[in-house]
PDB file of C-alpha atoms in Angstrom:
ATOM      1  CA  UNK A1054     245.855 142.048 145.468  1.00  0.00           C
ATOM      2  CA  UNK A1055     242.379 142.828 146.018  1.00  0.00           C
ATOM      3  CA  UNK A1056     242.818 146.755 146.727  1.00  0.00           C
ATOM      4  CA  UNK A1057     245.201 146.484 143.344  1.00  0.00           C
ATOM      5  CA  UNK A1058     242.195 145.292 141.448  1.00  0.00           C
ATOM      6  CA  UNK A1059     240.000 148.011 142.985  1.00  0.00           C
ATOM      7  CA  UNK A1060     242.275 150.660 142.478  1.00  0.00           C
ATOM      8  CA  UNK A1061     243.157 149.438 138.798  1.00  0.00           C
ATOM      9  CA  UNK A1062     239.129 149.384 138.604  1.00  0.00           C
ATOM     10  CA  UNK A1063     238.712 153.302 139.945  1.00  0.00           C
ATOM     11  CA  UNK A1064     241.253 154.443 137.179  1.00  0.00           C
ATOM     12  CA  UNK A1065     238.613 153.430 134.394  1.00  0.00           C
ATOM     13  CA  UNK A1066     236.008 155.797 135.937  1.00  0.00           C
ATOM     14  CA  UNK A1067     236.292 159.538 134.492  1.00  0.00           C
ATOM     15  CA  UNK A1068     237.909 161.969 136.856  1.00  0.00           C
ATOM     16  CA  UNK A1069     238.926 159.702 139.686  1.00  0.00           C
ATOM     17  CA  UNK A1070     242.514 159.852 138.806  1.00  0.00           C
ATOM     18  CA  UNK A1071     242.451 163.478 137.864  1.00  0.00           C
ATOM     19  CA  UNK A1072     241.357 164.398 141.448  1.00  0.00           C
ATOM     20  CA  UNK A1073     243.804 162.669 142.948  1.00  0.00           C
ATOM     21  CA  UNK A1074     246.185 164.164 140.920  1.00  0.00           C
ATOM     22  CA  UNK A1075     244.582 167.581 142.032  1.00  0.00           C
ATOM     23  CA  UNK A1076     245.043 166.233 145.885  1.00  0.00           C
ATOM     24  CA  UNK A1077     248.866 165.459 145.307  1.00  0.00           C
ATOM     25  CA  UNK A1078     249.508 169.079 143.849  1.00  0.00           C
ATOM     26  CA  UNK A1079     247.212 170.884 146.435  1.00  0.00           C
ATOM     27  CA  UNK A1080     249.681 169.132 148.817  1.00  0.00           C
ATOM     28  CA  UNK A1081     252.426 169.150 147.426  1.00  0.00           C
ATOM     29  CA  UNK A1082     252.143 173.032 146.289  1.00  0.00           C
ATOM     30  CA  UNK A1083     250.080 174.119 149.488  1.00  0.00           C
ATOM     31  CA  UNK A1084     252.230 173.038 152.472  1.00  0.00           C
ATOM     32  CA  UNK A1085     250.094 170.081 152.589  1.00  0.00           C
ATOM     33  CA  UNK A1086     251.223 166.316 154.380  1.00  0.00           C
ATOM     34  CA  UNK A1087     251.762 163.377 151.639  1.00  0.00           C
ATOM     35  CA  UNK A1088     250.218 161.536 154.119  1.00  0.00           C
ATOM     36  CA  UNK A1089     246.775 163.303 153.494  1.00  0.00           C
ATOM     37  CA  UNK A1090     246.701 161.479 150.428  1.00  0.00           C
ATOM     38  CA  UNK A1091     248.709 158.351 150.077  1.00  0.00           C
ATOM     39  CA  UNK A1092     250.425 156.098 152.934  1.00  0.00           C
ATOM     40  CA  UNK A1093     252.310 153.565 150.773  1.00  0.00           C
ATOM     41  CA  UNK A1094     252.641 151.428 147.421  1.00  0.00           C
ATOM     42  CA  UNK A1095     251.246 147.935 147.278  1.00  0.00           C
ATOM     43  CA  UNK A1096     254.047 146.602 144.734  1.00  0.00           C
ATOM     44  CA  UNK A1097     256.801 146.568 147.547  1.00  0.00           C
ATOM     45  CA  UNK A1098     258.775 143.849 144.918  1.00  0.00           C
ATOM     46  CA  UNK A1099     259.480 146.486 141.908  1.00  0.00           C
ATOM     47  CA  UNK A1100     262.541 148.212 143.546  1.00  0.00           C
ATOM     48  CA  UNK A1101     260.838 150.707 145.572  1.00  0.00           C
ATOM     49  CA  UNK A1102     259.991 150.096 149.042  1.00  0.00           C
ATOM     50  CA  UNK A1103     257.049 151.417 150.588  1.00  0.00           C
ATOM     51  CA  UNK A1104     256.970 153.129 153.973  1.00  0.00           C
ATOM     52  CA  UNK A1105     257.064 150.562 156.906  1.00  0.00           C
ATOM     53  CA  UNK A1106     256.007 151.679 160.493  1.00  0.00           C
ATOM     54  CA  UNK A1107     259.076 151.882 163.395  1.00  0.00           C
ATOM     55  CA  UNK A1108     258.823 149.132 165.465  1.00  0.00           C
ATOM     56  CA  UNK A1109     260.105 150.214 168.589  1.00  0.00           C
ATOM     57  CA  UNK A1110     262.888 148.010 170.680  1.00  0.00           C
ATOM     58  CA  UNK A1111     261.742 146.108 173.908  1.00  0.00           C
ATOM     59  CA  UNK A1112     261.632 148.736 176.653  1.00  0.00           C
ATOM     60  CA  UNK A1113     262.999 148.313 180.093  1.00  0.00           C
ATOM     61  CA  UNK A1114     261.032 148.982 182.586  1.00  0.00           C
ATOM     62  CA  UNK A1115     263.126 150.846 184.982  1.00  0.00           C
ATOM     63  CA  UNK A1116     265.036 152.615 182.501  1.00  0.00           C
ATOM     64  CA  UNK A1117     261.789 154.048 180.903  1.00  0.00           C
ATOM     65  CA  UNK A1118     261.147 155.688 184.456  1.00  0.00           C
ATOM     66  CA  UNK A1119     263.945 156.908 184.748  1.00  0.00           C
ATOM     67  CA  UNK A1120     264.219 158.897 181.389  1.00  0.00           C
ATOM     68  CA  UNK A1121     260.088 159.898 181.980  1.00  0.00           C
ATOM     69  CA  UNK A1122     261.541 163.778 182.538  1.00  0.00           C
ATOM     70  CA  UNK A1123     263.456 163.952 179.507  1.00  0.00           C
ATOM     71  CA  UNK A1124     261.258 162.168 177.690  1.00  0.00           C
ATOM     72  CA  UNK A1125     258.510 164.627 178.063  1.00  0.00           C
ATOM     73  CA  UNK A1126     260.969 167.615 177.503  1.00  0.00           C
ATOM     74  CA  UNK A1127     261.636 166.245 173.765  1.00  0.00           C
ATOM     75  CA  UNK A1128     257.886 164.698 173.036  1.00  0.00           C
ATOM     76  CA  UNK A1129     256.781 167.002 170.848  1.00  0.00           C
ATOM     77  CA  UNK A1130     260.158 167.372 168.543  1.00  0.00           C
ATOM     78  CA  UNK A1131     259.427 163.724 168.665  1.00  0.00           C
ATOM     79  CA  UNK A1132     256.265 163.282 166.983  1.00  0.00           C
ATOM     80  CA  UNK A1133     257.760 165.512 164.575  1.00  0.00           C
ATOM     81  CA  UNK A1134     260.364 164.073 163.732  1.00  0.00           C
ATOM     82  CA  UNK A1135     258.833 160.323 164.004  1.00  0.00           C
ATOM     83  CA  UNK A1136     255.887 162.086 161.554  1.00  0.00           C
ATOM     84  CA  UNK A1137     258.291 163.438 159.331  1.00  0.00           C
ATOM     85  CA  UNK A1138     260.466 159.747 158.573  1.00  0.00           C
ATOM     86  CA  UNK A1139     257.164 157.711 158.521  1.00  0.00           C
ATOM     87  CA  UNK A1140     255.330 159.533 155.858  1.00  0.00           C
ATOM     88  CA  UNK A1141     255.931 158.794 152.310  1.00  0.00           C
ATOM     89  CA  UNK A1142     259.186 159.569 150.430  1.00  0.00           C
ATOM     90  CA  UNK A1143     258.445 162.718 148.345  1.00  0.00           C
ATOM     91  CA  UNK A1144     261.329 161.815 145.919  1.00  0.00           C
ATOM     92  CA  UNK A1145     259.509 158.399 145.153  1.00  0.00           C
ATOM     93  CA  UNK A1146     256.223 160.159 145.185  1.00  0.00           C
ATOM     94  CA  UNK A1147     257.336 162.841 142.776  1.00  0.00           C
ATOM     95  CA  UNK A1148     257.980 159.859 140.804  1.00  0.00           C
ATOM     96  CA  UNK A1149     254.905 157.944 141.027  1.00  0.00           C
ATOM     97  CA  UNK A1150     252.418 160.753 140.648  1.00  0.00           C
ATOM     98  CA  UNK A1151     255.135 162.110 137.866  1.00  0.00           C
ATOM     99  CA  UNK A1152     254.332 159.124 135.735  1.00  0.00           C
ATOM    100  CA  UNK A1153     250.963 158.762 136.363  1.00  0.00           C
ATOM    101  CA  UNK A1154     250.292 162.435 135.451  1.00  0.00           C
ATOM    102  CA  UNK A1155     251.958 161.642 132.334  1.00  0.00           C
ATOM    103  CA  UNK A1156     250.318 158.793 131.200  1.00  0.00           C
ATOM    104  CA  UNK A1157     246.824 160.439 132.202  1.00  0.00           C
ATOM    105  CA  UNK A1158     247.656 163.031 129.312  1.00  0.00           C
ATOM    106  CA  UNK A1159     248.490 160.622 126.684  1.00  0.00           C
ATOM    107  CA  UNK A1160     245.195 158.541 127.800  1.00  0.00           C
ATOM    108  CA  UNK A1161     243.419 161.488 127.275  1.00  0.00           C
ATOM    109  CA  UNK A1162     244.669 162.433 123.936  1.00  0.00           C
ATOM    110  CA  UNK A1163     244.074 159.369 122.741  1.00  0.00           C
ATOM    111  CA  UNK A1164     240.490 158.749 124.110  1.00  0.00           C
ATOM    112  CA  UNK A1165     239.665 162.141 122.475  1.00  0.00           C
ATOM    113  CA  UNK A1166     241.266 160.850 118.823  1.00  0.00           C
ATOM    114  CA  UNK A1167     239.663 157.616 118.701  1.00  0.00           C
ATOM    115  CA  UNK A1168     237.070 156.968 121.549  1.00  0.00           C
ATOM    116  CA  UNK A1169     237.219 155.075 124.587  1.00  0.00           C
ATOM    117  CA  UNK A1170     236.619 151.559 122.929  1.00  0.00           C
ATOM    118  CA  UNK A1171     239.235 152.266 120.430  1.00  0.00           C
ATOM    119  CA  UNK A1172     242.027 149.813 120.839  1.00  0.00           C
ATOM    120  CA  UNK A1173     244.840 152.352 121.188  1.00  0.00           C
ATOM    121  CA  UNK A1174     242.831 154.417 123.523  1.00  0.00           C
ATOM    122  CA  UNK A1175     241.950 150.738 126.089  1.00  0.00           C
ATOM    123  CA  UNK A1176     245.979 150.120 125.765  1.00  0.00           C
ATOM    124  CA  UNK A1177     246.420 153.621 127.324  1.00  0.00           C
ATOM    125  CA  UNK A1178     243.731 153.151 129.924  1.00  0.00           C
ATOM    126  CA  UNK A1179     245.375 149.819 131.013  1.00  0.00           C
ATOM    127  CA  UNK A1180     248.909 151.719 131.276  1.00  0.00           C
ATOM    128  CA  UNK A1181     246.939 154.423 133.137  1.00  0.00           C
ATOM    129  CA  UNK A1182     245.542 151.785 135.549  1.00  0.00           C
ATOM    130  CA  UNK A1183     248.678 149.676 135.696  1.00  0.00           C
ATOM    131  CA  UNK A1184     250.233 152.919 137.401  1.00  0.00           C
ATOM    132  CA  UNK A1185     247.786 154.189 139.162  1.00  0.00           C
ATOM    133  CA  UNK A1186     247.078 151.092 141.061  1.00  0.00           C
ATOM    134  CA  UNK A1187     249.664 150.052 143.097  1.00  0.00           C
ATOM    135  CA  UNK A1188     249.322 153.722 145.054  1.00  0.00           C
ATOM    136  CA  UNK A1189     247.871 152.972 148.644  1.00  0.00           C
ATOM    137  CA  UNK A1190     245.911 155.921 148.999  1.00  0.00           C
ATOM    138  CA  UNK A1191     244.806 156.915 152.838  1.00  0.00           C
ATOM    139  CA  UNK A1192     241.416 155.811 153.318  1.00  0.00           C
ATOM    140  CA  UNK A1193     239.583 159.228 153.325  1.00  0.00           C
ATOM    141  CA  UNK A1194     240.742 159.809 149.805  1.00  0.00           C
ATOM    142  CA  UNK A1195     239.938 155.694 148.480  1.00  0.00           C
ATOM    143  CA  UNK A1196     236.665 155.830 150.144  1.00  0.00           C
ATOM    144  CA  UNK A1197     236.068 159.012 148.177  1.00  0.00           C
ATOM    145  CA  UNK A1198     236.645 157.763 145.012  1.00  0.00           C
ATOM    146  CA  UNK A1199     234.991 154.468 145.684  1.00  0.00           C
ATOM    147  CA  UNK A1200     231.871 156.497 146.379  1.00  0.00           C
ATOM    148  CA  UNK A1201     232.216 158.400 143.239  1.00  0.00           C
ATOM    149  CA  UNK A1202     231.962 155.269 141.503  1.00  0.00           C
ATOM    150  CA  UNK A1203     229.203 153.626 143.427  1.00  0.00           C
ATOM    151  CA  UNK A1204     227.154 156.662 143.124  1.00  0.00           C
ATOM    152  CA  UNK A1205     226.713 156.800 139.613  1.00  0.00           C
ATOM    153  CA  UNK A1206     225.836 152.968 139.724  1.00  0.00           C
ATOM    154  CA  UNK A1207     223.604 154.296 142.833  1.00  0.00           C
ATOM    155  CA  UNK A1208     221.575 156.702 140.211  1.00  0.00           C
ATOM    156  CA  UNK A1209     221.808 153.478 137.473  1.00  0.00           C
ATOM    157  CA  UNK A1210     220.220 151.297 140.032  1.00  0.00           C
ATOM    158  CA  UNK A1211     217.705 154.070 140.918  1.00  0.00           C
ATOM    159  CA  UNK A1212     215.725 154.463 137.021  1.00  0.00           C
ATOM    160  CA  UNK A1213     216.089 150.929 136.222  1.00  0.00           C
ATOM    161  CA  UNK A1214     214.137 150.107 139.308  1.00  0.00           C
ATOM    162  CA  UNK A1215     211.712 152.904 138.420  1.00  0.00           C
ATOM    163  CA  UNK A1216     211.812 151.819 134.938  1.00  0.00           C
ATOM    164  CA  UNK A1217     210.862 147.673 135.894  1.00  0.00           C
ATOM    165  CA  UNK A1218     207.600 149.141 138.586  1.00  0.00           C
ATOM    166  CA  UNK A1219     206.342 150.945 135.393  1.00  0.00           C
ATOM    167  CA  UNK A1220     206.859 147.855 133.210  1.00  0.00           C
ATOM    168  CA  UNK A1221     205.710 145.012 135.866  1.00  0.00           C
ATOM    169  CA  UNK A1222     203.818 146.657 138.663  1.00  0.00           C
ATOM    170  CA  UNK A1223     202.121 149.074 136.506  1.00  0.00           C
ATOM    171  CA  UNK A1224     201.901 147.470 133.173  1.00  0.00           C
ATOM    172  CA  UNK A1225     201.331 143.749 134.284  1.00  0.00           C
ATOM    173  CA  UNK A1226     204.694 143.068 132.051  1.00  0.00           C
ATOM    174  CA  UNK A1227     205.754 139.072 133.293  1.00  0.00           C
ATOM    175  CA  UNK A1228     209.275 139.847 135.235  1.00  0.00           C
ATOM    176  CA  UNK A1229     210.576 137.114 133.345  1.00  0.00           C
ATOM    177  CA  UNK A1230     209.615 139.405 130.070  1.00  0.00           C
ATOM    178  CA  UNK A1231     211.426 142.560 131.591  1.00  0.00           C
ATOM    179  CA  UNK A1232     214.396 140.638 132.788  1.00  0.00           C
ATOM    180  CA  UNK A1233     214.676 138.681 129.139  1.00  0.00           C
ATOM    181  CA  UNK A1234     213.867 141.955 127.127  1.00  0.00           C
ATOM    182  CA  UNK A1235     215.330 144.973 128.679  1.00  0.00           C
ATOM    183  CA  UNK A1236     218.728 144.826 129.600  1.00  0.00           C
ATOM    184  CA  UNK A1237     220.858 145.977 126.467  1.00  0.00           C
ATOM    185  CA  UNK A1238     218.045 148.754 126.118  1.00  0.00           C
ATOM    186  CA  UNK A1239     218.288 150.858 128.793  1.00  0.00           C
ATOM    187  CA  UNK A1240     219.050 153.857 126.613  1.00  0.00           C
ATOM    188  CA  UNK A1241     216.807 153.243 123.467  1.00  0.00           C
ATOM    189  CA  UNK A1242     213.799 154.816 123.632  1.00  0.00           C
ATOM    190  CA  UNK A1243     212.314 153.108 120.611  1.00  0.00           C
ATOM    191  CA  UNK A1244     212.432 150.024 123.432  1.00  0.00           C
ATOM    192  CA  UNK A1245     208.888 151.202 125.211  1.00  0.00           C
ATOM    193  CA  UNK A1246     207.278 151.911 121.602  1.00  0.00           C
ATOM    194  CA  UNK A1247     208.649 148.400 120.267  1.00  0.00           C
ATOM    195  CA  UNK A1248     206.315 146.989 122.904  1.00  0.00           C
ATOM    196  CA  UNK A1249     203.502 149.163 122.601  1.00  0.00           C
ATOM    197  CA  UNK A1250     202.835 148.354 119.743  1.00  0.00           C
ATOM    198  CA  UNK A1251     203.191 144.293 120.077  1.00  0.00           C
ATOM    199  CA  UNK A1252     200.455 141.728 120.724  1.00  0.00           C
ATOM    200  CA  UNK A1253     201.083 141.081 124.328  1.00  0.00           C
ATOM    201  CA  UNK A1254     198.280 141.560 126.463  1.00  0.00           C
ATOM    202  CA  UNK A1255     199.929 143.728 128.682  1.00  0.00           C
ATOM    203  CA  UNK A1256     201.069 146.480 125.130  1.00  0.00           C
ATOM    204  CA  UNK A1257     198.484 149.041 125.843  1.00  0.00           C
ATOM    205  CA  UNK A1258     199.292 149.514 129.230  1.00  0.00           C
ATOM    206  CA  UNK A1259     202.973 149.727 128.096  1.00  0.00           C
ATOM    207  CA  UNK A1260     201.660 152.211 125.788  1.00  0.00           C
ATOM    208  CA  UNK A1261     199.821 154.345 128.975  1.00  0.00           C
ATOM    209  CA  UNK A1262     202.994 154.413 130.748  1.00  0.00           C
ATOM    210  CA  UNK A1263     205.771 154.706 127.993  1.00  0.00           C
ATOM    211  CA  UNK A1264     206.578 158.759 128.759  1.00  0.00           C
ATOM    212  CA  UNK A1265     207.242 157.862 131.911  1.00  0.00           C
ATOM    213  CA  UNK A1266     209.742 154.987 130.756  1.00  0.00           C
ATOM    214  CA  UNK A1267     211.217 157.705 128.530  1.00  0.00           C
ATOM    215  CA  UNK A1268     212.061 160.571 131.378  1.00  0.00           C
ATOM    216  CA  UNK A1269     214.015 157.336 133.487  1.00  0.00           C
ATOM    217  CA  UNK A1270     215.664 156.449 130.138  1.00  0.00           C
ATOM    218  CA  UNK A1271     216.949 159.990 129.076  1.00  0.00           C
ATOM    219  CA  UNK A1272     218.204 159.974 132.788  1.00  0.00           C
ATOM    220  CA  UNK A1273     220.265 156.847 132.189  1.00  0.00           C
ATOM    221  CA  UNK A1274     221.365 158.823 128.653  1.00  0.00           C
ATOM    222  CA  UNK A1275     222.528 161.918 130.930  1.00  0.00           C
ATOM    223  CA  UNK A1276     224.595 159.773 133.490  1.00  0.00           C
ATOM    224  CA  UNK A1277     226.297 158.209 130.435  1.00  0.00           C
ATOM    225  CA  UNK A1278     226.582 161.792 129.264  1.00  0.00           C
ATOM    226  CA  UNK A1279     228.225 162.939 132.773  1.00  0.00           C
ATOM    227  CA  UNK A1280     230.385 160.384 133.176  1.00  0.00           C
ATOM    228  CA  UNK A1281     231.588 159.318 129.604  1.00  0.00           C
ATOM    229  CA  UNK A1282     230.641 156.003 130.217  1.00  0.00           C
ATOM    230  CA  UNK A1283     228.291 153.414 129.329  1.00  0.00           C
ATOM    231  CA  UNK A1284     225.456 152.114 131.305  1.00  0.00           C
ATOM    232  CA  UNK A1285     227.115 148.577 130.588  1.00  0.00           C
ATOM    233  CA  UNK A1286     230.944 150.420 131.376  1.00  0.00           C
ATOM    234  CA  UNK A1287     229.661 151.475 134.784  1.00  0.00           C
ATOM    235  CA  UNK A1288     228.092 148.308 135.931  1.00  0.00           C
ATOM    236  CA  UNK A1289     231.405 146.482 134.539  1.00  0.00           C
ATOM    237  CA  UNK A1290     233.405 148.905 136.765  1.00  0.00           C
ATOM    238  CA  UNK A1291     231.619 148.838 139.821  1.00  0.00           C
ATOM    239  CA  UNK A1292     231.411 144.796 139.194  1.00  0.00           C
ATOM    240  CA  UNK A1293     235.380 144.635 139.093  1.00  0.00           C
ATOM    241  CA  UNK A1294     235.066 147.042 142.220  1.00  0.00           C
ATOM    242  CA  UNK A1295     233.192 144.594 144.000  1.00  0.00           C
ATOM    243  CA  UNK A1296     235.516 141.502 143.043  1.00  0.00           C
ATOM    244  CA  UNK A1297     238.348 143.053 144.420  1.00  0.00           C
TER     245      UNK A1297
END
């Protein structure tokens, strides 16, 4: 359930579904292995069941000796073969990534008619998430994404801590003060000139270091920029992230 949330949280962050769309056709069009992108489904109860490992009989210990030769005559058809019925089904996946491909272009349409906080377009996100989620991606291609995600939180993280050592270390702004005061702000520039121009004692110090408050902010405006997202929609994805 956990990796379901995860996943279901990835799909809300801008272009991690479309790459793994581009991984399934670069496979699937290149001579690639399924098998370099997914390994399974986590909904085994909706009808379709995912791939399960061979377990292999009890072996007998004499009889294994005795079939060593022949054994090592056919090892590598084998692993071939054993590779070939243990990866996923590429009927089921045409299915899967089938669906999800077509949702993803109806979530897009609508996101670009009425904005991503529109309630048509967060219906469509859901339905894009709802199928996107129970795909068990190998763990090169989930850690990928997960980084994708974390990074832009990573760059977040980076200019509000930049942003609180100009305001507190700098400025002699109470933490309390910053903590009350700024998030909700992190994009408006008329936040730094607001305080300025107060009666604190620590304003005209805010006032010495406000262009340097600006350049973190307008940083924080272009990762919300690059990633279509809000500073408050990137925290609340990486949060769901780190619940599941």
């Amino acid at each position: 359930e956990g990796i379901r949330e995860v996943m279901s949280a990835i799909a809300h962050f801008p272009g991690t579904v479309d790459h793994i769309l581009s991984e399934y056709t670069r496979v699937t069009t290149e001579g690639g292995r399924l098998s370099d992108v997914l390994s399974g489904y986590i909904d085994p109860d909706d009808g379709i069941t995912p791939p399960a490992a061979e377990v292999p009989p009890p072996i007998d210990a004499k009889a294994a000796k005795a079939d060593d030769d022949s054994e090592d005559d056919d090892a590598e058809a084998s692993d071939d073969e054993e590779e070939a019925e243990s990866g996923p089904d590429p009927v089921i996946a045409a299915q899967r990534f089938g669906a999800v491909a077509d949702q993803m272009e109806i979530t897009r349409k609508a996101l670009k008619k009425h904005g991503r906080h529109n309630k048509a377009a967060v219906a469509e996100l859901l339905a894009l998430a709802d199928l996107f989620m129970p795909i068990k991606l190998v763990p090169k291609q989930f850690e990928a994404l997960v980084e994708r995600v974390r990074s832009a939180l990573d760059r977040l993280r980076q200019q509000e801590r930049a942003i609180m050592q100009l305001c507190v270390r700098d400025a002699r702004m109470p933490r309390a003060d910053f903590l009350r005061q700024f998030p909700g702000n992190e994009v408006d520039e008329s936040w730094s000139d607001a305080l300025a121009k107060g009666k604190s004692k620590y304003a005209e110090a805010i006032g010495r270091v406000q262009p340097d408050i600006i350049r973190c902010q307008q940083k924080l405006t272009a990762l919300e920029t690059e990633t279509g997202l809000t500073i408050a929609e990137i925290k609340d994805i990486n949060r769901r992230m780190s619940i599941g």
